[in-house]
Coordinates of C-alpha atoms and ligand atoms in Angstrom, one line a residue:
Chain R
M1 CA 107.7 179.4 -17.6
P2 CA 108.9 179.3 -13.9
D3 CA 111.3 182.1 -12.8
P4 CA 114.7 180.6 -13.3
D5 CA 115.9 182.0 -10.0
E6 CA 113.2 180.2 -8.1
R7 CA 114.0 176.8 -9.4
P8 CA 114.5 174.4 -6.5
E9 CA 117.7 173.2 -8.2
K10 CA 119.0 176.8 -8.1
E11 CA 118.4 177.1 -4.4
F12 CA 119.9 173.7 -3.9
A13 CA 123.0 174.6 -5.9
E14 CA 123.5 177.7 -3.8
E15 CA 123.9 175.5 -0.8
W16 CA 126.1 172.9 -2.5
R17 CA 128.1 174.9 -5.1
D18 CA 131.2 175.4 -3.0
A19 CA 131.5 171.7 -2.3
A20 CA 130.7 170.9 -5.9
Y21 CA 133.2 173.3 -7.4
N22 CA 135.8 171.9 -4.9
C23 CA 135.6 168.8 -7.0
F24 CA 134.7 170.2 -10.4
S25 CA 137.6 172.5 -10.5
S26 CA 140.0 169.7 -9.6
G27 CA 138.4 166.8 -11.4
H28 CA 141.4 164.6 -11.0
K29 CA 139.4 161.4 -10.3
F30 CA 141.6 159.9 -7.6
C31 CA 138.2 158.8 -6.3
R32 CA 137.3 156.6 -9.2
E33 CA 139.2 153.4 -8.5
V34 CA 138.3 153.2 -4.8
C35 CA 134.5 153.7 -5.6
P36 CA 132.9 150.2 -5.4
V37 CA 130.1 151.2 -7.9
M38 CA 132.6 152.5 -10.4
Q39 CA 134.7 149.3 -10.0
V40 CA 131.9 147.1 -11.1
T41 CA 130.1 149.3 -13.6
R42 CA 132.7 151.7 -15.2
N43 CA 129.8 154.1 -15.6
E44 CA 131.1 157.6 -15.5
S45 CA 127.6 159.0 -14.8
W46 CA 127.8 157.1 -11.5
S47 CA 131.1 158.4 -10.3
P48 CA 131.7 160.9 -7.5
T49 CA 133.0 163.4 -10.0
A50 CA 129.7 163.2 -11.9
F51 CA 127.7 163.6 -8.7
H52 CA 129.5 167.0 -8.1
A53 CA 129.5 168.1 -11.8
N54 CA 125.7 167.8 -11.9
V55 CA 125.4 170.4 -9.2
V56 CA 127.4 172.8 -11.4
A57 CA 125.0 172.0 -14.3
M58 CA 122.0 172.5 -12.0
E59 CA 123.3 175.9 -11.0
K60 CA 123.6 176.9 -14.6
G61 CA 120.1 175.8 -15.4
E62 CA 121.3 172.9 -17.6
L63 CA 119.8 170.1 -15.5
E64 CA 116.8 169.3 -13.4
V65 CA 116.9 166.9 -10.5
A66 CA 114.5 164.6 -12.4
D67 CA 117.1 164.1 -15.1
V68 CA 119.7 162.7 -12.8
A69 CA 117.8 161.4 -9.7
A70 CA 118.2 157.7 -10.8
D71 CA 122.0 158.2 -11.2
Y72 CA 122.3 159.0 -7.5
V73 CA 120.9 155.6 -6.6
N74 CA 124.3 154.2 -7.5
C75 CA 126.2 155.0 -4.3
T76 CA 126.7 152.9 -1.2
G77 CA 127.7 155.9 0.9
C78 CA 130.9 154.1 1.7
G79 CA 133.0 157.3 1.9
A80 CA 135.9 155.9 -0.1
C81 CA 135.8 158.8 -2.5
E82 CA 135.9 161.4 0.2
V83 CA 138.8 160.0 2.2
R84 CA 140.8 159.3 -1.0
C85 CA 140.2 162.7 -2.5
P86 CA 143.3 164.9 -2.1
N87 CA 140.9 167.7 -1.2
S88 CA 140.1 165.8 2.0
L89 CA 143.1 163.7 2.6
F90 CA 145.7 166.4 2.0
T91 CA 144.0 169.7 2.6
G92 CA 140.6 169.0 4.3
D93 CA 141.7 169.5 7.8
F94 CA 143.9 172.5 6.8
Y95 CA 141.0 174.5 5.3
R96 CA 138.3 172.9 7.4
F97 CA 136.7 172.2 4.1
R98 CA 136.6 168.8 2.6
T99 CA 134.9 166.8 -0.2
R100 CA 131.3 166.0 0.8
T101 CA 130.2 163.3 -1.7
V102 CA 128.2 161.3 0.8
D103 CA 126.3 164.2 2.1
L104 CA 125.7 165.5 -1.4
V105 CA 124.3 162.2 -2.6
K106 CA 121.9 162.2 0.3
A107 CA 120.9 165.8 -0.3
V108 CA 120.2 165.2 -4.0
R109 CA 118.1 162.2 -3.1
G110 CA 116.3 164.4 -0.6
L111 CA 115.7 167.1 -3.3
A112 CA 114.4 164.4 -5.7
V113 CA 111.8 163.2 -3.1
E114 CA 110.8 166.7 -2.3
Q115 CA 110.2 167.3 -6.0
G116 CA 108.1 164.1 -6.2
V117 CA 110.7 162.0 -8.0
H118 CA 110.7 158.6 -6.3
Q119 CA 112.6 155.4 -6.8
P120 CA 110.0 152.7 -6.6
G121 CA 111.9 150.3 -4.3
W122 CA 112.9 153.1 -1.9
R123 CA 109.5 154.6 -1.8
R124 CA 108.0 151.2 -0.8
W125 CA 110.7 150.5 1.7
N126 CA 110.2 153.8 3.5
Q127 CA 106.4 153.5 3.4
L128 CA 106.6 150.1 5.1
T129 CA 109.2 151.5 7.6
D130 CA 106.8 154.3 8.4
E131 CA 103.9 151.9 9.0
R132 CA 105.8 149.4 11.0
R133 CA 108.3 151.7 12.7
H134 CA 111.1 149.3 11.6
E135 CA 112.6 148.4 8.3
P136 CA 111.0 145.6 6.3
V137 CA 114.2 143.7 6.7
L138 CA 113.5 140.5 4.9
D139 CA 110.4 139.4 3.1
G140 CA 108.6 137.0 5.4
T141 CA 110.2 138.2 8.6
P142 CA 107.4 139.6 10.8
V143 CA 108.5 143.2 11.7
D144 CA 106.4 145.1 14.1
Q145 CA 106.7 147.2 17.2
G146 CA 105.4 144.5 19.5
R147 CA 108.4 142.3 18.5
V148 CA 111.3 144.7 18.6
R149 CA 112.6 143.3 21.9
D150 CA 111.9 139.6 21.2
W151 CA 115.6 139.1 20.4
A152 CA 116.3 139.6 24.1
E153 CA 113.9 137.0 25.4
G154 CA 115.2 135.3 28.5
L155 CA 118.1 137.7 29.0
E156 CA 116.3 139.6 31.7
L157 CA 117.5 143.0 30.6
P158 CA 115.9 146.0 32.3
I159 CA 114.1 148.7 30.4
G160 CA 115.8 152.1 30.5
G161 CA 118.6 153.1 32.8
E162 CA 121.6 155.3 32.2
S163 CA 123.0 153.2 29.4
I164 CA 120.9 151.4 26.8
L165 CA 121.7 149.1 23.9
F166 CA 120.3 150.2 20.5
V167 CA 119.8 147.3 18.1
D168 CA 119.4 148.0 14.4
C169 CA 116.4 146.5 12.5
E170 CA 118.4 143.8 10.7
A171 CA 119.9 142.5 14.0
A172 CA 116.7 142.9 16.0
F173 CA 114.5 140.9 13.6
V174 CA 116.8 138.7 11.6
R175 CA 120.3 138.4 13.1
T176 CA 119.1 138.1 16.6
S177 CA 122.1 136.1 17.8
V178 CA 124.3 139.2 17.2
P179 CA 122.6 141.4 19.8
R180 CA 122.2 138.4 22.1
S181 CA 125.9 137.8 21.9
V182 CA 126.7 141.4 22.7
A183 CA 124.3 141.4 25.6
R184 CA 125.8 138.2 27.0
I185 CA 129.4 139.6 26.7
L186 CA 128.5 142.9 28.3
S187 CA 126.8 141.1 31.2
L188 CA 129.9 138.8 31.6
A189 CA 132.0 141.9 32.0
G190 CA 129.6 143.3 34.5
Y191 CA 128.7 146.3 32.3
E192 CA 125.2 147.5 33.2
F193 CA 122.8 148.4 30.5
G194 CA 119.1 148.2 29.5
L195 CA 116.9 148.4 26.5
M196 CA 114.8 151.2 25.0
N197 CA 111.3 151.7 26.1
E198 CA 109.9 152.0 22.6
Q199 CA 112.6 151.7 20.0
W200 CA 111.9 152.8 16.4
C201 CA 114.2 152.5 13.4
C202 CA 117.0 155.1 13.9
G203 CA 115.8 156.9 10.8
G204 CA 119.2 156.7 9.1
P205 CA 118.0 154.6 6.1
A206 CA 115.2 157.0 5.4
A207 CA 117.7 159.9 5.5
E208 CA 120.0 158.0 3.1
M209 CA 117.2 157.4 0.6
G210 CA 116.0 161.0 0.7
Y211 CA 113.0 160.7 3.0
D212 CA 114.1 163.5 5.3
E213 CA 110.9 164.3 7.0
Q214 CA 110.4 160.7 8.0
A215 CA 114.0 160.4 9.2
R216 CA 113.7 163.5 11.4
R217 CA 110.4 162.2 12.8
F218 CA 111.9 158.9 13.8
A219 CA 114.9 160.6 15.3
R220 CA 112.7 162.8 17.4
H221 CA 110.8 159.9 18.7
N222 CA 113.9 158.0 19.7
L223 CA 115.5 161.1 21.4
D224 CA 112.3 161.8 23.3
D225 CA 112.1 158.1 24.4
W226 CA 115.7 158.3 25.7
R227 CA 115.0 161.5 27.5
A228 CA 111.8 160.2 29.1
A229 CA 113.7 157.2 30.5
G230 CA 116.7 159.2 31.8
V231 CA 119.1 157.6 29.3
R232 CA 122.5 159.3 29.1
R233 CA 124.4 156.8 27.0
V234 CA 123.5 154.8 23.9
L235 CA 125.5 151.7 23.0
V236 CA 125.5 151.0 19.3
L237 CA 126.6 147.8 17.6
D238 CA 125.7 148.7 14.0
P239 CA 128.1 151.0 12.1
H240 CA 125.1 152.5 10.2
D241 CA 123.4 153.5 13.4
Y242 CA 126.6 154.9 14.7
I243 CA 126.8 157.2 11.7
T244 CA 123.1 158.2 12.2
F245 CA 123.6 159.0 15.9
T246 CA 126.9 160.9 15.5
E247 CA 126.2 162.7 12.2
D248 CA 122.4 163.0 11.5
Y249 CA 121.1 163.5 15.1
P250 CA 123.6 166.3 15.9
R251 CA 122.5 168.0 12.7
Y252 CA 118.8 167.7 13.6
F253 CA 119.1 168.6 17.3
G254 CA 122.2 170.9 17.5
D255 CA 123.5 171.8 20.9
A256 CA 120.5 170.3 22.6
Y257 CA 121.9 166.8 21.7
D258 CA 123.5 165.7 24.9
I259 CA 123.4 161.9 24.6
E260 CA 126.7 160.0 24.7
I261 CA 127.2 157.5 21.8
V262 CA 129.4 154.5 22.4
L263 CA 130.4 152.1 19.6
V264 CA 130.2 148.5 21.0
V265 CA 133.3 147.3 19.1
E266 CA 135.4 150.1 20.8
L267 CA 133.9 149.3 24.2
L268 CA 134.6 145.5 23.9
A269 CA 138.3 146.2 22.9
E270 CA 138.6 148.4 26.0
L271 CA 137.0 145.7 28.2
I272 CA 139.6 143.2 26.9
R273 CA 142.4 145.7 27.4
E274 CA 141.3 146.2 31.0
G275 CA 141.2 142.5 31.6
R276 CA 137.5 142.5 32.2
L277 CA 137.0 140.1 29.3
T278 CA 139.5 137.3 28.5
P279 CA 138.8 135.3 25.4
H280 CA 140.1 131.8 26.2
V281 CA 138.2 129.2 24.1
P282 CA 140.3 128.6 20.9
V283 CA 138.5 129.2 17.7
E284 CA 140.2 127.2 15.0
R285 CA 139.5 129.3 11.9
T286 CA 141.7 131.0 9.2
V287 CA 140.1 134.4 8.9
T288 CA 140.4 137.8 7.4
Y289 CA 138.5 140.9 8.5
H290 CA 136.2 143.1 6.4
D291 CA 136.5 146.7 7.5
P292 CA 132.9 148.1 7.4
C293 CA 133.0 151.2 5.3
R294 CA 131.2 153.3 7.9
L295 CA 133.8 152.4 10.5
N296 CA 137.1 152.4 8.6
K297 CA 136.6 155.1 5.9
R298 CA 134.0 157.3 7.4
K299 CA 135.0 157.2 11.1
G300 CA 138.6 156.0 11.1
V301 CA 137.8 153.1 13.4
W302 CA 139.9 150.1 12.4
R303 CA 142.3 149.3 15.2
E304 CA 139.8 147.9 17.8
P305 CA 138.2 145.2 15.7
R306 CA 141.8 143.9 15.0
E307 CA 142.6 144.1 18.6
I308 CA 139.6 141.9 19.4
L309 CA 140.6 139.4 16.7
R310 CA 144.2 139.2 17.9
A311 CA 142.9 138.4 21.4
I312 CA 141.0 135.3 20.3
P313 CA 143.2 132.2 20.7
G314 CA 143.3 129.7 17.8
L315 CA 142.6 132.1 15.0
T316 CA 144.9 132.4 12.1
F317 CA 144.4 136.0 11.0
H318 CA 145.4 137.2 7.5
D319 CA 145.0 140.9 7.8
V320 CA 144.6 143.3 4.9
D321 CA 145.5 146.8 6.0
R322 CA 142.9 149.6 6.4
V323 CA 144.2 151.7 3.5
S324 CA 144.0 148.8 1.0
Q325 CA 140.5 148.3 2.3
W326 CA 139.4 151.8 1.3
S327 CA 138.6 150.2 -2.1
Y328 CA 136.6 147.3 -0.5
C329 CA 132.9 147.4 0.1
S330 CA 130.1 144.9 0.7
G331 CA 127.7 146.9 -1.5
G332 CA 125.1 146.7 1.3
G333 CA 124.9 150.4 2.2
G334 CA 123.1 153.5 1.1
G335 CA 120.0 151.7 0.1
L336 CA 121.7 150.1 -2.9
P337 CA 120.5 146.6 -2.2
V338 CA 116.9 147.8 -2.1
E339 CA 117.0 149.4 -5.6
K340 CA 119.8 147.5 -7.3
P341 CA 120.4 144.1 -5.6
E342 CA 122.4 143.0 -8.7
L343 CA 125.0 145.7 -8.1
T344 CA 125.2 144.9 -4.4
A345 CA 125.8 141.3 -5.4
K346 CA 128.6 142.2 -7.8
I347 CA 130.3 144.3 -5.2
S348 CA 130.1 141.6 -2.6
E349 CA 131.4 139.0 -5.0
Q350 CA 134.4 141.2 -5.7
R351 CA 135.0 141.6 -2.0
V352 CA 134.7 137.9 -1.2
G353 CA 137.0 137.3 -4.1
K354 CA 139.7 139.3 -2.3
A355 CA 139.2 137.1 0.7
A356 CA 139.5 134.0 -1.4
E357 CA 142.9 135.1 -2.7
L358 CA 144.1 134.9 0.9
G359 CA 143.1 131.3 1.3
V360 CA 140.9 131.9 4.3
D361 CA 137.9 129.9 5.3
T362 CA 136.2 132.8 7.1
L363 CA 135.5 136.4 6.5
V364 CA 134.8 138.3 9.7
S365 CA 132.2 141.1 9.5
A366 CA 131.3 143.8 12.0
C367 CA 128.2 145.1 10.3
P368 CA 124.9 143.3 10.2
W369 CA 124.0 145.0 6.9
A370 CA 127.2 143.9 5.2
E371 CA 126.7 140.4 6.4
R372 CA 123.8 139.3 4.2
P373 CA 125.3 140.2 0.8
L374 CA 128.7 139.0 1.9
S375 CA 127.2 135.7 3.1
D376 CA 125.5 135.2 -0.3
A377 CA 128.7 135.7 -2.1
G378 CA 130.7 133.6 0.4
R379 CA 128.5 130.6 -0.2
A380 CA 129.7 130.3 -3.8
R381 CA 133.3 130.2 -2.6
S382 CA 132.8 128.1 0.6
I383 CA 133.8 131.1 2.8
D384 CA 131.9 131.5 6.0
V385 CA 130.9 135.0 6.9
V386 CA 130.9 135.4 10.7
D387 CA 130.1 138.3 12.9
L388 CA 132.9 139.7 15.1
H389 CA 130.7 139.9 18.2
E390 CA 129.6 136.3 17.8
L391 CA 133.1 135.2 17.3
L392 CA 134.2 136.9 20.5
A393 CA 131.3 135.4 22.4
E394 CA 132.4 132.0 21.3
S395 CA 135.9 132.5 22.5
L396 CA 134.5 133.8 25.8
G397 CA 132.5 130.6 26.2
V398 CA 129.1 132.3 26.1
S399 CA 126.4 131.2 23.8
P400 CA 123.8 133.5 22.5
Chain M
M1 CA 136.0 156.8 22.3
T2 CA 132.6 158.1 23.4
Y3 CA 131.0 160.6 21.1
R4 CA 129.8 163.7 23.0
H5 CA 128.4 166.4 20.7
Q6 CA 129.4 169.4 22.8
E7 CA 133.0 168.2 23.1
E8 CA 133.3 167.4 19.4
M9 CA 132.2 170.9 18.5
S10 CA 134.6 172.6 20.8
P11 CA 138.1 172.5 19.2
P12 CA 141.1 173.1 21.4
P13 CA 142.1 176.8 21.5
A14 CA 143.9 178.1 18.5
R15 CA 147.6 179.3 18.6
R16 CA 148.9 181.5 15.9
V17 CA 151.8 180.1 13.8
T18 CA 152.1 182.7 11.0
D19 CA 149.9 185.5 9.6
V20 CA 147.9 182.9 7.7
A21 CA 148.1 179.8 9.8
I22 CA 147.0 178.6 13.2
T23 CA 147.3 175.3 15.1
R24 CA 144.9 173.6 17.5
F25 CA 146.1 170.0 17.6
E26 CA 149.8 169.0 17.9
H27 CA 151.5 169.1 14.4
V28 CA 148.2 170.0 12.7
Y29 CA 148.0 173.3 11.0
E30 CA 145.0 175.2 9.8
V31 CA 144.4 178.2 7.6
E32 CA 143.6 181.4 9.5
P33 CA 139.8 181.1 9.7
A34 CA 139.3 184.9 8.9
L35 CA 140.6 184.1 5.4
M36 CA 137.7 181.8 4.8
T37 CA 134.7 184.0 5.4
E38 CA 134.1 185.6 2.1
H39 CA 134.5 183.4 -1.0
V40 CA 134.3 180.0 0.5
T41 CA 133.2 179.6 4.1
Q42 CA 134.5 176.8 6.3
Q43 CA 132.4 173.7 7.0
S44 CA 131.3 172.4 10.4
F45 CA 134.2 170.3 11.5
P46 CA 133.9 168.2 14.6
N47 CA 137.2 167.2 16.2
W48 CA 136.9 163.6 15.2
D49 CA 136.8 164.6 11.5
T50 CA 140.0 166.6 11.7
L51 CA 141.8 163.8 13.5
R52 CA 140.3 161.2 11.1
L53 CA 141.8 163.0 8.1
V54 CA 145.2 163.6 9.8
R55 CA 145.5 160.0 10.8
S56 CA 144.2 158.7 7.4
R57 CA 146.8 160.9 5.7
A58 CA 149.7 159.4 7.7
D59 CA 148.4 155.9 7.1
H60 CA 148.0 156.6 3.4
L61 CA 151.5 158.0 3.1
A62 CA 153.0 155.1 4.9
W63 CA 151.0 152.8 2.6
M64 CA 152.3 154.6 -0.5
H65 CA 155.8 154.2 0.9
R66 CA 155.4 150.5 1.5
H67 CA 154.0 149.9 -2.0
F68 CA 155.9 152.3 -4.2
A69 CA 159.1 153.6 -2.6
G70 CA 162.2 151.6 -3.6
K71 CA 164.4 153.7 -1.4
V72 CA 164.2 156.9 0.6
I73 CA 166.5 159.8 -0.3
S74 CA 167.1 162.7 1.9
G75 CA 166.6 166.3 0.6
E76 CA 170.3 166.9 1.2
E77 CA 171.3 164.1 -1.1
L78 CA 169.0 165.4 -3.8
L79 CA 170.5 168.9 -3.6
H80 CA 173.9 167.4 -3.7
D81 CA 173.0 165.5 -6.9
L82 CA 171.7 168.7 -8.5
D83 CA 174.8 170.6 -7.7
E84 CA 177.0 168.1 -9.5
Ligands
LIG1 S1 136.0 163.8 -5.7 FE1 138.0 164.4 -5.3 S2 139.4 162.9 -6.3 FE2 137.3 162.7 -7.1 S3 137.4 164.0 -9.0 FE3 136.5 165.2 -7.3 S4 138.2 166.3 -6.5 FE4 139.1 164.6 -7.7
LIG2 S1 130.5 157.1 -1.2 FE1 131.4 155.2 -2.0 S2 129.9 154.4 -3.5 FE2 129.4 156.6 -3.1 S3 130.4 157.7 -4.8 FE3 131.8 157.6 -3.0 S4 133.1 155.8 -3.3 FE4 131.3 155.6 -4.7

């Protein structure tokens, strides 16, 4: 029998016990009703509270990671539970100690993979990503290194330079009109930028599904590529990449991480404020805005997308405030659509249902990963799902 | 707006408020860090995270008011009612 003190779960629990007890000793479940997975499943084993309680059980030797690894699939990494938890919202900044459900879920997934416990969909997804250097975004879409800059054909963007635009796998291979719109808008404002020499996937999805070694390897490649080309600033249009570059990369590289990260939505709002961009073509739509979880809940970015929407003439904008949207999610994050597409679909249907109650014809999204499940759900209710960057481009009179 | 790692990990200098509390950002109070070195140690807290929580709290309290507060009563009025 293995020495109980040398169990990997024991070692893991040593690192995570304080964060886990922070929840376990409170257990008040303010997080439950804002959790999108909980909303559509009512499964207590898939609640933020359970994710923390399991660590306590692991510490006491009552549980092995193999017993619960599949439960940890059921999280989109939306961050609602963290921000709604009183131990973050009311005391987190005071103690410099807050609820860490998102990081914990990632860490348990990492522990599972380390122990050889794989989820079949995630394993395949990451194997393919490792082979192709990019996520296998949509069956049938050719994804390979030779095509990563195809989206920019004809735009005559330089390679390298002080600022580069990083385009996530979904946008680079499937939603190519999104990065094209962003590139056209930035050029219109006279903002200089180039493209990466050899862009690989940011590594964030691998990190979210527990494939840590792969995530770090991909991150290392990208950072080395930036350094070799003298890049100082990375412009990011995808909220998921923004999290990876501002949370994962700093953890991997520490003080040596000296690259500036700029969120494109924030940059565009600033360019409008400065008068360098003036939307003038009316867009006759009745819209509401979907706050991407990774911007609103996890980063506190919610003003700028609304500023952009309010600058577009012709739009009728039915806004739902950012706090109400803490309980909204597309279901597209955290690898959930890879393992449990049916749950993603349910969460998206619920989100689009909220939009339908407002009587809008369009749901504006600012996240390429949210867009696909939201669009699927939108079709059933005749609600268009439109990307914010593309909407702005339309109003600026530039076509992708 | 721009994320710079070095800046994020360098909080403004602390000013003591009481024996057990300090402040770094205006109107934001923190426990004296020396009190959190033994039983529970503090987490790595970039500036953006502190500010995100502070602003989220304010937004959440305003939201609660909008949704649930019928009227706002001052502390003075409450005390007065108790005295009666
Ligand atoms: S995560 Fe926070 S709100 Fe949810 S049960 Fe734990 S302590 Fe309570
Ligand atoms: S991060 Fe989101 S999906 Fe995951 S447990 Fe928290 S609220 Fe639920």
